[in-house]
Amino acid sequence: MSQLQDRVRDARKRAGLSQGELARQAGLHPTYISHVESGRRSLGEDALARIAQILAVPVAFLRDGEDAPGYRSAADALVEARALLRAGDPRAAVQVLDVVDVSELDIDGAARVGLAYAEALDVAGELDASIDVLERLCTRLLAAQRHQQAAFAAMRVVMALTESADLHRAVGRGEELLALLPPEVMTSDEVVRLESTIIWAYVARGDATYARYRGRRLLERTRAHGSRRALSSVHWNLAFVDEALGDADAALEQLESAIALAGEDEVDRDLPRLRLDRAYLLVTVDPPRAQEALADLDAARTALEIGESQVELARAASVRSRAWLLLGDSDAAARYAVEAVDLLRDGVRRDAASAHEVLGDALLAQLSPTEAVKEYRSAADLLDMIASGRSAATLWRRIGDRLRVAGDDDARVAEAYSRALAAAGVRGTLPPLSRGRS
């Protein structure tokens, strides 16, 4: 457990102040802070309050550290919220974290609560509210000069905006937040991961050629100055660029590099997500490699379950469904597709549209075209609520293809193809299609 002298020293350094500067601002003798930090002097209530105000930390934190009532309450709330998320009750987790008084916490304690609160809102399907929490957290971290933590929160903002398919805002806001960070932190893991995530948003928006240029420049800088973890992040996002440009083999090579750099710890959050993305690519390459995809998903299963992300678990179920369908087991494909749909019932996401699409494919393979059409229409309804961009255009095109194969009416098929063109930025509409045309 830290003592008062340690807490004062740590808070002063984080505030970027020397001992003399802190003493001067607090109206104390120049040697006073030196004596406090060496344990030779204590702090009276008045001096404690002045120092806490200058360092932007609660008095209770300097006095009692994480034994302060506000900290104990916040710690209990975090434990309870995690348990509720594991139990599949994100709305209750939101309620628990909603009443935590972050004004009683220092900036780092408040950041822990804020990130957990944003995650709970995300899982509960309240993505806009989650983004608002992350934005406020970014502002506070930047003001406190917690630049690396701010970069991590900014990365979460860009990810959430991309998940919600607000792609222009994801790119624009990401670039704004990146520009607010000082040069000395630009090669840190958090900032490299932020820029990598912005590159991913460019890909989703349809700017794959620029994303490749930007990604290669980032790769060069990170090779020269970054860590293995940061370099893994860049390769990871370059895989999405190569996939968007139609080079699946290059995308797989990028993921292999990212996995090799990520290390061997299967519980690490990055490695299972990398395996999940590789599994997705393995079922989309020509020819598909379904057995390898299932092996990757099996390797990642435990860590994904521990991570408790509904979105990642749903993606894994969707990829399993595709893999089993490729292997000719439509019953297993339908079972996993239903799981994916159930996991994403709350909120509006591109992944939810994909889950309904996968379920439609499984039902079509089971010779249930009427039920398949219902799922494809559900996917279309979700797509109606998300912004345009490359990913939306691709999904609309696939939905049009599947509605047609499933025997839906020509007007709906034509509408889906028209939406694909509109999402891609092509003006005009398609005429109604007849069944006999190819």
CSV table of C-alpha atoms in Angstrom, one decimal:
chain,number,residue,atom,x,y,z
A,1,MET,CA,0.0,0.0,0.0
A,2,SER,CA,1.3,3.5,-0.9
A,3,GLN,CA,1.8,6.1,1.8
A,4,LEU,CA,0.8,9.8,1.6
A,5,GLN,CA,4.3,10.8,0.6
A,6,ASP,CA,4.2,8.4,-2.4
A,7,ARG,CA,0.8,9.6,-3.5
A,8,VAL,CA,1.9,13.2,-3.4
A,9,ARG,CA,5.0,12.4,-5.4
A,10,ASP,CA,3.2,10.4,-8.0
A,11,ALA,CA,0.4,13.0,-8.4
A,12,ARG,CA,2.9,15.8,-8.7
A,13,LYS,CA,5.0,14.0,-11.4
A,14,ARG,CA,1.8,13.2,-13.3
A,15,ALA,CA,0.8,16.8,-13.2
A,16,GLY,CA,4.3,17.8,-14.6
A,17,LEU,CA,5.3,19.9,-11.7
A,18,SER,CA,8.6,20.2,-9.8
A,19,GLN,CA,8.6,20.2,-6.0
A,20,GLY,CA,9.4,23.9,-6.1
A,21,GLU,CA,6.6,24.7,-8.5
A,22,LEU,CA,4.0,22.8,-6.4
A,23,ALA,CA,5.2,24.5,-3.3
A,24,ARG,CA,5.0,27.9,-4.9
A,25,GLN,CA,1.5,27.4,-6.3
A,26,ALA,CA,0.3,26.2,-2.9
A,27,GLY,CA,1.8,29.1,-1.1
A,28,LEU,CA,4.2,26.9,0.9
A,29,HIS,CA,7.9,27.1,1.7
A,30,PRO,CA,10.1,25.9,-1.2
A,31,THR,CA,11.4,23.0,0.8
A,32,TYR,CA,8.1,22.0,2.2
A,33,ILE,CA,7.1,19.5,-0.6
A,34,SER,CA,10.6,18.0,-0.5
A,35,HIS,CA,10.1,17.2,3.2
A,36,VAL,CA,6.6,15.8,2.7
A,37,GLU,CA,7.8,13.5,-0.1
A,38,SER,CA,10.7,12.3,2.0
A,39,GLY,CA,8.4,11.5,4.9
A,40,ARG,CA,10.0,14.1,7.2
A,41,ARG,CA,6.8,16.2,7.4
A,42,SER,CA,3.1,15.5,7.3
A,43,LEU,CA,0.4,17.7,5.7
A,44,GLY,CA,-2.2,19.7,7.7
A,45,GLU,CA,-5.7,19.8,6.4
A,46,ASP,CA,-5.3,23.3,4.8
A,47,ALA,CA,-2.1,22.4,3.0
A,48,LEU,CA,-3.6,19.0,2.0
A,49,ALA,CA,-6.6,20.7,0.4
A,50,ARG,CA,-4.5,23.3,-1.5
A,51,ILE,CA,-2.1,20.6,-2.9
A,52,ALA,CA,-5.0,18.3,-3.9
A,53,GLN,CA,-6.6,21.2,-5.8
A,54,ILE,CA,-3.4,22.0,-7.7
A,55,LEU,CA,-2.8,18.4,-8.5
A,56,ALA,CA,-6.5,17.8,-9.5
A,57,VAL,CA,-7.0,14.9,-7.2
A,58,PRO,CA,-9.5,14.4,-4.3
A,59,VAL,CA,-8.3,15.2,-0.8
A,60,ALA,CA,-9.5,11.7,0.2
A,61,PHE,CA,-7.2,10.1,-2.3
A,62,LEU,CA,-4.1,11.9,-1.0
A,63,ARG,CA,-5.0,11.2,2.6
A,64,ASP,CA,-6.2,7.5,2.3
A,65,GLY,CA,-5.4,6.4,-1.2
A,66,GLU,CA,-7.5,3.5,-2.4
A,67,ASP,CA,-8.7,2.9,1.1
A,68,ALA,CA,-10.8,6.1,0.8
A,69,PRO,CA,-14.6,5.3,0.8
A,70,GLY,CA,-15.0,6.5,-2.8
A,71,TYR,CA,-12.3,4.2,-4.0
A,72,ARG,CA,-13.7,1.2,-2.1
A,73,SER,CA,-17.1,1.9,-3.5
A,74,ALA,CA,-15.8,2.2,-7.1
A,75,ALA,CA,-13.8,-1.0,-6.8
A,76,ASP,CA,-16.8,-2.9,-5.5
A,77,ALA,CA,-18.9,-1.5,-8.4
A,78,LEU,CA,-16.3,-2.6,-11.0
A,79,VAL,CA,-16.3,-6.1,-9.5
A,80,GLU,CA,-20.1,-6.3,-9.5
A,81,ALA,CA,-20.4,-4.9,-13.0
A,82,ARG,CA,-17.9,-7.5,-14.4
A,83,ALA,CA,-19.9,-10.2,-12.7
A,84,LEU,CA,-23.1,-8.9,-14.2
A,85,LEU,CA,-21.6,-8.8,-17.7
A,86,ARG,CA,-20.4,-12.4,-17.3
A,87,ALA,CA,-23.9,-13.3,-16.3
A,88,GLY,CA,-25.3,-11.7,-19.4
A,89,ASP,CA,-27.0,-8.7,-17.7
A,90,PRO,CA,-25.3,-5.7,-19.2
A,91,ARG,CA,-28.1,-3.3,-18.3
A,92,ALA,CA,-27.7,-4.1,-14.6
A,93,ALA,CA,-24.0,-3.5,-15.0
A,94,VAL,CA,-24.8,-0.1,-16.5
A,95,GLN,CA,-27.0,0.7,-13.5
A,96,VAL,CA,-24.3,-0.3,-11.1
A,97,LEU,CA,-21.6,1.9,-12.7
A,98,ASP,CA,-24.0,4.8,-13.4
A,99,VAL,CA,-24.1,5.7,-9.7
A,100,VAL,CA,-20.4,5.7,-9.1
A,101,ASP,CA,-19.3,9.2,-8.0
A,102,VAL,CA,-16.1,9.7,-10.1
A,103,SER,CA,-15.6,13.2,-8.5
A,104,GLU,CA,-14.2,11.3,-5.5
A,105,LEU,CA,-11.6,9.6,-7.7
A,106,ASP,CA,-8.3,10.7,-9.2
A,107,ILE,CA,-8.1,10.8,-13.0
A,108,ASP,CA,-6.8,7.2,-13.2
A,109,GLY,CA,-9.5,5.8,-11.0
A,110,ALA,CA,-12.1,7.8,-13.0
A,111,ALA,CA,-10.7,6.4,-16.2
A,112,ARG,CA,-11.0,2.8,-15.1
A,113,VAL,CA,-14.7,3.4,-14.2
A,114,GLY,CA,-15.3,5.3,-17.4
A,115,LEU,CA,-13.9,2.6,-19.6
A,116,ALA,CA,-15.9,-0.1,-17.8
A,117,TYR,CA,-19.1,2.1,-18.0
A,118,ALA,CA,-18.6,2.6,-21.8
A,119,GLU,CA,-18.1,-1.1,-22.3
A,120,ALA,CA,-21.2,-2.0,-20.4
A,121,LEU,CA,-23.3,0.5,-22.4
A,122,ASP,CA,-21.8,-0.9,-25.6
A,123,VAL,CA,-22.8,-4.5,-24.6
A,124,ALA,CA,-26.2,-3.3,-23.6
A,125,GLY,CA,-26.7,-2.0,-27.1
A,126,GLU,CA,-26.5,1.7,-26.2
A,127,LEU,CA,-23.6,2.5,-28.5
A,128,ASP,CA,-24.3,6.2,-28.8
A,129,ALA,CA,-24.2,6.6,-25.0
A,130,SER,CA,-21.0,4.6,-24.9
A,131,ILE,CA,-19.4,6.9,-27.4
A,132,ASP,CA,-20.5,10.0,-25.3
A,133,VAL,CA,-18.8,8.5,-22.2
A,134,LEU,CA,-15.6,7.8,-24.1
A,135,GLU,CA,-15.6,11.3,-25.6
A,136,ARG,CA,-15.9,12.9,-22.2
A,137,LEU,CA,-13.2,10.6,-20.9
A,138,CYS,CA,-10.9,11.7,-23.8
A,139,THR,CA,-11.4,15.3,-22.9
A,140,ARG,CA,-10.6,14.8,-19.3
A,141,LEU,CA,-7.5,12.7,-19.9
A,142,LEU,CA,-6.2,15.2,-22.4
A,143,ALA,CA,-6.7,18.1,-20.0
A,144,ALA,CA,-4.8,16.1,-17.3
A,145,GLN,CA,-2.0,15.4,-19.9
A,146,ARG,CA,-2.6,11.6,-19.6
A,147,HIS,CA,-1.8,11.4,-23.3
A,148,GLN,CA,-1.3,7.6,-23.7
A,149,GLN,CA,-4.5,6.9,-21.7
A,150,ALA,CA,-6.2,9.5,-23.9
A,151,ALA,CA,-5.0,7.8,-27.0
A,152,PHE,CA,-6.4,4.5,-25.7
A,153,ALA,CA,-9.8,6.1,-25.1
A,154,ALA,CA,-9.7,7.8,-28.5
A,155,MET,CA,-9.0,4.4,-30.1
A,156,ARG,CA,-12.2,3.1,-28.4
A,157,VAL,CA,-14.1,6.1,-29.8
A,158,VAL,CA,-13.0,5.4,-33.3
A,159,MET,CA,-13.8,1.7,-32.9
A,160,ALA,CA,-17.3,2.4,-31.5
A,161,LEU,CA,-18.0,4.9,-34.3
A,162,THR,CA,-16.9,2.4,-36.9
A,163,GLU,CA,-19.0,-0.4,-35.3
A,164,SER,CA,-22.0,1.9,-35.5
A,165,ALA,CA,-21.1,2.5,-39.2
A,166,ASP,CA,-20.8,6.3,-38.6
A,167,LEU,CA,-17.7,6.1,-40.8
A,168,HIS,CA,-17.2,9.8,-41.7
A,169,ARG,CA,-17.3,10.7,-38.1
A,170,ALA,CA,-15.1,7.8,-37.1
A,171,VAL,CA,-12.4,9.1,-39.5
A,172,GLY,CA,-12.8,12.8,-38.8
A,173,ARG,CA,-12.9,12.4,-35.0
A,174,GLY,CA,-10.0,10.0,-35.0
A,175,GLU,CA,-7.9,12.4,-36.9
A,176,GLU,CA,-8.9,15.3,-34.6
A,177,LEU,CA,-8.0,13.4,-31.5
A,178,LEU,CA,-4.7,12.2,-33.0
A,179,ALA,CA,-3.7,15.8,-33.8
A,180,LEU,CA,-4.2,16.7,-30.1
A,181,LEU,CA,-1.4,14.4,-28.9
A,182,PRO,CA,2.1,15.7,-28.5
A,183,PRO,CA,5.0,14.4,-30.7
A,184,GLU,CA,6.8,12.7,-27.8
A,185,VAL,CA,4.1,10.0,-27.5
A,186,MET,CA,3.6,9.3,-31.2
A,187,THR,CA,5.6,6.1,-31.1
A,188,SER,CA,3.9,4.7,-28.0
A,189,ASP,CA,1.8,1.6,-28.3
A,190,GLU,CA,-1.5,3.4,-27.6
A,191,VAL,CA,-0.9,6.1,-30.2
A,192,VAL,CA,0.2,3.6,-32.9
A,193,ARG,CA,-2.9,1.5,-32.1
A,194,LEU,CA,-5.1,4.7,-32.4
A,195,GLU,CA,-3.7,5.5,-35.8
A,196,SER,CA,-4.0,1.9,-36.9
A,197,THR,CA,-7.7,2.0,-35.9
A,198,ILE,CA,-8.2,5.2,-37.9
A,199,ILE,CA,-6.7,3.4,-40.9
A,200,TRP,CA,-9.3,0.6,-40.3
A,201,ALA,CA,-12.0,3.3,-40.4
A,202,TYR,CA,-10.7,4.6,-43.7
A,203,VAL,CA,-11.0,1.1,-45.1
A,204,ALA,CA,-14.6,0.7,-43.8
A,205,ARG,CA,-15.4,4.0,-45.4
A,206,GLY,CA,-14.1,2.8,-48.8
A,207,ASP,CA,-10.8,4.7,-48.9
A,208,ALA,CA,-8.7,1.5,-49.1
A,209,THR,CA,-6.0,3.0,-51.5
A,210,TYR,CA,-5.3,5.9,-49.1
A,211,ALA,CA,-5.5,3.5,-46.1
A,212,ARG,CA,-2.7,1.3,-47.7
A,213,TYR,CA,-0.5,4.4,-48.3
A,214,ARG,CA,-1.1,5.6,-44.7
A,215,GLY,CA,-0.6,2.1,-43.3
A,216,ARG,CA,2.7,1.6,-45.0
A,217,ARG,CA,4.0,4.9,-43.7
A,218,LEU,CA,2.9,3.9,-40.2
A,219,LEU,CA,4.5,0.5,-40.6
A,220,GLU,CA,7.9,2.1,-41.5
A,221,ARG,CA,7.8,4.4,-38.5
A,222,THR,CA,6.8,1.6,-36.1
A,223,ARG,CA,9.5,-0.7,-37.4
A,224,ALA,CA,12.0,2.0,-36.6
A,225,HIS,CA,10.7,3.2,-33.2
A,226,GLY,CA,7.8,1.1,-32.0
A,227,SER,CA,7.3,-2.0,-29.8
A,228,ARG,CA,6.4,-5.5,-31.0
A,229,ARG,CA,2.9,-5.0,-29.8
A,230,ALA,CA,2.5,-1.7,-31.7
A,231,LEU,CA,4.0,-3.4,-34.9
A,232,SER,CA,1.5,-6.2,-34.5
A,233,SER,CA,-1.3,-3.7,-34.4
A,234,VAL,CA,-0.2,-2.1,-37.7
A,235,HIS,CA,0.1,-5.5,-39.5
A,236,TRP,CA,-3.4,-6.3,-38.1
A,237,ASN,CA,-5.0,-3.3,-39.6
A,238,LEU,CA,-3.1,-3.6,-42.9
A,239,ALA,CA,-4.7,-7.0,-43.3
A,240,PHE,CA,-8.1,-5.2,-43.5
A,241,VAL,CA,-6.6,-2.9,-46.2
A,242,ASP,CA,-5.4,-5.8,-48.3
A,243,GLU,CA,-8.7,-7.6,-47.9
A,244,ALA,CA,-10.5,-4.5,-49.0
A,245,LEU,CA,-8.3,-4.3,-52.1
A,246,GLY,CA,-9.1,-7.9,-52.9
A,247,ASP,CA,-5.8,-9.5,-52.0
A,248,ALA,CA,-6.8,-12.2,-49.5
A,249,ASP,CA,-3.4,-13.9,-49.6
A,250,ALA,CA,-1.7,-10.7,-48.6
A,251,ALA,CA,-4.2,-10.1,-45.9
A,252,LEU,CA,-3.5,-13.5,-44.4
A,253,GLU,CA,0.2,-12.8,-44.5
A,254,GLN,CA,-0.3,-9.6,-42.6
A,255,LEU,CA,-2.3,-11.5,-40.0
A,256,GLU,CA,0.4,-14.1,-39.7
A,257,SER,CA,2.9,-11.3,-39.0
A,258,ALA,CA,0.6,-9.8,-36.4
A,259,ILE,CA,0.1,-13.1,-34.7
A,260,ALA,CA,3.8,-13.8,-34.6
A,261,LEU,CA,4.5,-10.4,-33.0
A,262,ALA,CA,1.6,-10.7,-30.5
A,263,GLY,CA,3.3,-13.5,-28.6
A,264,GLU,CA,2.1,-16.8,-27.2
A,265,ASP,CA,-0.3,-15.8,-24.4
A,266,GLU,CA,-3.7,-17.1,-25.5
A,267,VAL,CA,-5.4,-15.1,-22.7
A,268,ASP,CA,-4.0,-11.9,-24.1
A,269,ARG,CA,-6.8,-9.9,-25.6
A,270,ASP,CA,-5.2,-9.3,-28.9
A,271,LEU,CA,-4.2,-12.9,-29.8
A,272,PRO,CA,-7.7,-14.4,-29.7
A,273,ARG,CA,-9.1,-11.5,-31.8
A,274,LEU,CA,-6.3,-12.0,-34.3
A,275,ARG,CA,-7.3,-15.6,-34.6
A,276,LEU,CA,-10.9,-14.7,-35.0
A,277,ASP,CA,-10.0,-12.4,-37.9
A,278,ARG,CA,-7.8,-15.0,-39.5
A,279,ALA,CA,-10.7,-17.5,-39.2
A,280,TYR,CA,-13.0,-15.1,-41.0
A,281,LEU,CA,-10.5,-14.7,-43.8
A,282,LEU,CA,-10.0,-18.4,-44.1
A,283,VAL,CA,-13.7,-19.0,-44.9
A,284,THR,CA,-13.7,-16.2,-47.4
A,285,VAL,CA,-10.6,-17.1,-49.5
A,286,ASP,CA,-10.8,-19.1,-52.7
A,287,PRO,CA,-10.7,-22.0,-52.0
A,288,PRO,CA,-12.0,-21.7,-48.4
A,289,ARG,CA,-10.1,-23.4,-45.6
A,290,ALA,CA,-13.0,-24.2,-43.2
A,291,GLN,CA,-11.2,-26.7,-41.0
A,292,GLU,CA,-8.3,-24.3,-40.4
A,293,ALA,CA,-10.9,-21.6,-39.5
A,294,LEU,CA,-12.5,-23.9,-36.9
A,295,ALA,CA,-9.1,-24.7,-35.4
A,296,ASP,CA,-8.4,-21.0,-35.0
A,297,LEU,CA,-11.8,-20.5,-33.4
A,298,ASP,CA,-11.2,-23.4,-31.0
A,299,ALA,CA,-7.8,-21.9,-30.0
A,300,ALA,CA,-9.4,-18.6,-29.3
A,301,ARG,CA,-12.6,-19.8,-27.6
A,302,THR,CA,-11.6,-19.7,-24.0
A,303,ALA,CA,-10.0,-16.2,-24.2
A,304,LEU,CA,-13.0,-14.8,-26.1
A,305,GLU,CA,-15.3,-16.2,-23.5
A,306,ILE,CA,-13.2,-14.6,-20.7
A,307,GLY,CA,-13.2,-11.3,-22.6
A,308,GLU,CA,-17.0,-11.4,-22.6
A,309,SER,CA,-17.4,-9.1,-25.6
A,310,GLN,CA,-20.8,-9.9,-27.1
A,311,VAL,CA,-19.7,-8.6,-30.4
A,312,GLU,CA,-16.6,-10.8,-30.6
A,313,LEU,CA,-18.5,-13.8,-29.4
A,314,ALA,CA,-21.2,-13.1,-32.1
A,315,ARG,CA,-18.5,-12.8,-34.8
A,316,ALA,CA,-17.0,-16.1,-33.7
A,317,ALA,CA,-20.4,-17.8,-33.9
A,318,SER,CA,-21.0,-16.3,-37.4
A,319,VAL,CA,-17.6,-17.5,-38.7
A,320,ARG,CA,-18.3,-21.0,-37.2
A,321,SER,CA,-21.7,-21.0,-39.0
A,322,ARG,CA,-20.0,-20.2,-42.3
A,323,ALA,CA,-17.3,-22.8,-41.7
A,324,TRP,CA,-19.9,-25.6,-41.0
A,325,LEU,CA,-22.0,-24.6,-44.0
A,326,LEU,CA,-18.9,-24.9,-46.1
A,327,LEU,CA,-18.4,-28.4,-44.6
A,328,GLY,CA,-21.9,-29.4,-45.4
A,329,ASP,CA,-23.4,-29.4,-41.9
A,330,SER,CA,-26.4,-27.0,-42.2
A,331,ASP,CA,-27.7,-27.9,-38.8
A,332,ALA,CA,-24.5,-26.9,-37.0
A,333,ALA,CA,-24.4,-23.8,-39.2
A,334,ALA,CA,-28.0,-22.8,-38.2
A,335,ARG,CA,-27.3,-23.4,-34.5
A,336,TYR,CA,-24.3,-21.1,-34.5
A,337,ALA,CA,-26.0,-18.5,-36.6
A,338,VAL,CA,-28.9,-18.4,-34.1
A,339,GLU,CA,-26.4,-17.9,-31.4
A,340,ALA,CA,-24.8,-14.9,-33.2
A,341,VAL,CA,-28.3,-13.3,-33.8
A,342,ASP,CA,-29.2,-13.7,-30.1
A,343,LEU,CA,-26.0,-12.1,-28.9
A,344,LEU,CA,-26.6,-9.0,-31.0
A,345,ARG,CA,-30.3,-8.4,-30.4
A,346,ASP,CA,-29.7,-5.1,-28.7
A,347,GLY,CA,-28.6,-2.1,-30.6
A,348,VAL,CA,-27.9,-1.5,-34.3
A,349,ARG,CA,-24.6,-2.9,-35.7
A,350,ARG,CA,-23.2,-4.1,-39.0
A,351,ASP,CA,-22.4,-7.3,-37.2
A,352,ALA,CA,-26.0,-7.9,-36.5
A,353,ALA,CA,-26.9,-7.6,-40.1
A,354,SER,CA,-24.2,-10.1,-41.0
A,355,ALA,CA,-25.5,-12.5,-38.3
A,356,HIS,CA,-29.0,-12.5,-39.9
A,357,GLU,CA,-27.4,-13.0,-43.3
A,358,VAL,CA,-25.5,-16.0,-42.1
A,359,LEU,CA,-28.7,-17.4,-40.5
A,360,GLY,CA,-30.5,-16.9,-43.8
A,361,ASP,CA,-27.7,-18.9,-45.6
A,362,ALA,CA,-28.1,-21.8,-43.1
A,363,LEU,CA,-31.9,-21.8,-43.5
A,364,LEU,CA,-31.6,-21.7,-47.3
A,365,ALA,CA,-29.2,-24.7,-47.1
A,366,GLN,CA,-31.9,-26.5,-45.0
A,367,LEU,CA,-34.4,-25.9,-47.9
A,368,SER,CA,-36.4,-23.3,-45.9
A,369,PRO,CA,-36.4,-20.4,-48.4
A,370,THR,CA,-39.4,-18.6,-46.7
A,371,GLU,CA,-37.6,-18.5,-43.4
A,372,ALA,CA,-34.3,-17.5,-45.1
A,373,VAL,CA,-36.0,-14.6,-46.8
A,374,LYS,CA,-37.2,-13.4,-43.3
A,375,GLU,CA,-33.6,-13.3,-42.1
A,376,TYR,CA,-32.3,-11.6,-45.2
A,377,ARG,CA,-35.1,-8.9,-44.8
A,378,SER,CA,-34.1,-8.5,-41.1
A,379,ALA,CA,-30.5,-7.9,-42.3
A,380,ALA,CA,-31.8,-5.4,-44.8
A,381,ASP,CA,-33.8,-3.6,-42.1
A,382,LEU,CA,-30.7,-3.3,-39.9
A,383,LEU,CA,-28.7,-2.0,-42.9
A,384,ASP,CA,-31.3,0.7,-43.4
A,385,MET,CA,-30.3,2.2,-40.0
A,386,ILE,CA,-26.5,2.4,-40.6
A,387,ALA,CA,-24.5,4.8,-42.6
A,388,SER,CA,-23.1,4.3,-46.1
A,389,GLY,CA,-19.7,3.1,-46.9
A,390,ARG,CA,-17.8,0.2,-48.4
A,391,SER,CA,-19.0,-2.3,-45.8
A,392,ALA,CA,-22.6,-1.3,-46.1
A,393,ALA,CA,-22.4,-1.5,-49.9
A,394,THR,CA,-20.8,-4.9,-49.8
A,395,LEU,CA,-23.5,-6.2,-47.4
A,396,TRP,CA,-26.3,-4.7,-49.5
A,397,ARG,CA,-25.0,-6.5,-52.6
A,398,ARG,CA,-24.8,-9.8,-50.8
A,399,ILE,CA,-28.3,-9.3,-49.4
A,400,GLY,CA,-29.6,-8.7,-52.9
A,401,ASP,CA,-27.9,-11.8,-54.2
A,402,ARG,CA,-29.3,-13.9,-51.4
A,403,LEU,CA,-32.9,-12.5,-51.7
A,404,ARG,CA,-32.8,-13.4,-55.3
A,405,VAL,CA,-31.6,-16.9,-54.7
A,406,ALA,CA,-34.2,-17.4,-52.0
A,407,GLY,CA,-37.0,-16.4,-54.3
A,408,ASP,CA,-38.0,-13.0,-52.9
A,409,ASP,CA,-40.0,-10.6,-55.1
A,410,ASP,CA,-38.1,-8.7,-57.8
A,411,ALA,CA,-38.9,-5.3,-56.3
A,412,ARG,CA,-37.0,-6.2,-53.0
A,413,VAL,CA,-34.1,-7.7,-54.9
A,414,ALA,CA,-33.8,-4.5,-57.1
A,415,GLU,CA,-34.1,-2.3,-54.0
A,416,ALA,CA,-31.2,-4.2,-52.3
A,417,TYR,CA,-29.0,-3.7,-55.4
A,418,SER,CA,-30.0,0.0,-55.6
A,419,ARG,CA,-29.0,0.4,-51.9
A,420,ALA,CA,-25.6,-1.2,-52.6
A,421,LEU,CA,-25.0,1.4,-55.4
A,422,ALA,CA,-26.2,4.2,-53.1
A,423,ALA,CA,-24.0,3.1,-50.2
A,424,ALA,CA,-21.0,3.0,-52.6
A,425,GLY,CA,-21.8,6.6,-53.7
A,426,VAL,CA,-23.3,5.7,-57.1
A,427,ARG,CA,-26.3,7.7,-58.0
A,428,GLY,CA,-29.5,6.4,-59.6
A,429,THR,CA,-31.5,3.2,-59.1
A,430,LEU,CA,-31.7,-0.1,-60.9
A,431,PRO,CA,-34.8,-1.1,-62.8
A,432,PRO,CA,-36.9,-4.0,-61.5
A,433,LEU,CA,-35.2,-7.4,-62.3
A,434,SER,CA,-36.9,-10.4,-63.8
A,435,ARG,CA,-36.2,-13.9,-62.4
A,436,GLY,CA,-34.7,-15.1,-65.6
A,437,ARG,CA,-31.9,-12.5,-65.8
A,438,SER,CA,-28.4,-13.2,-64.6
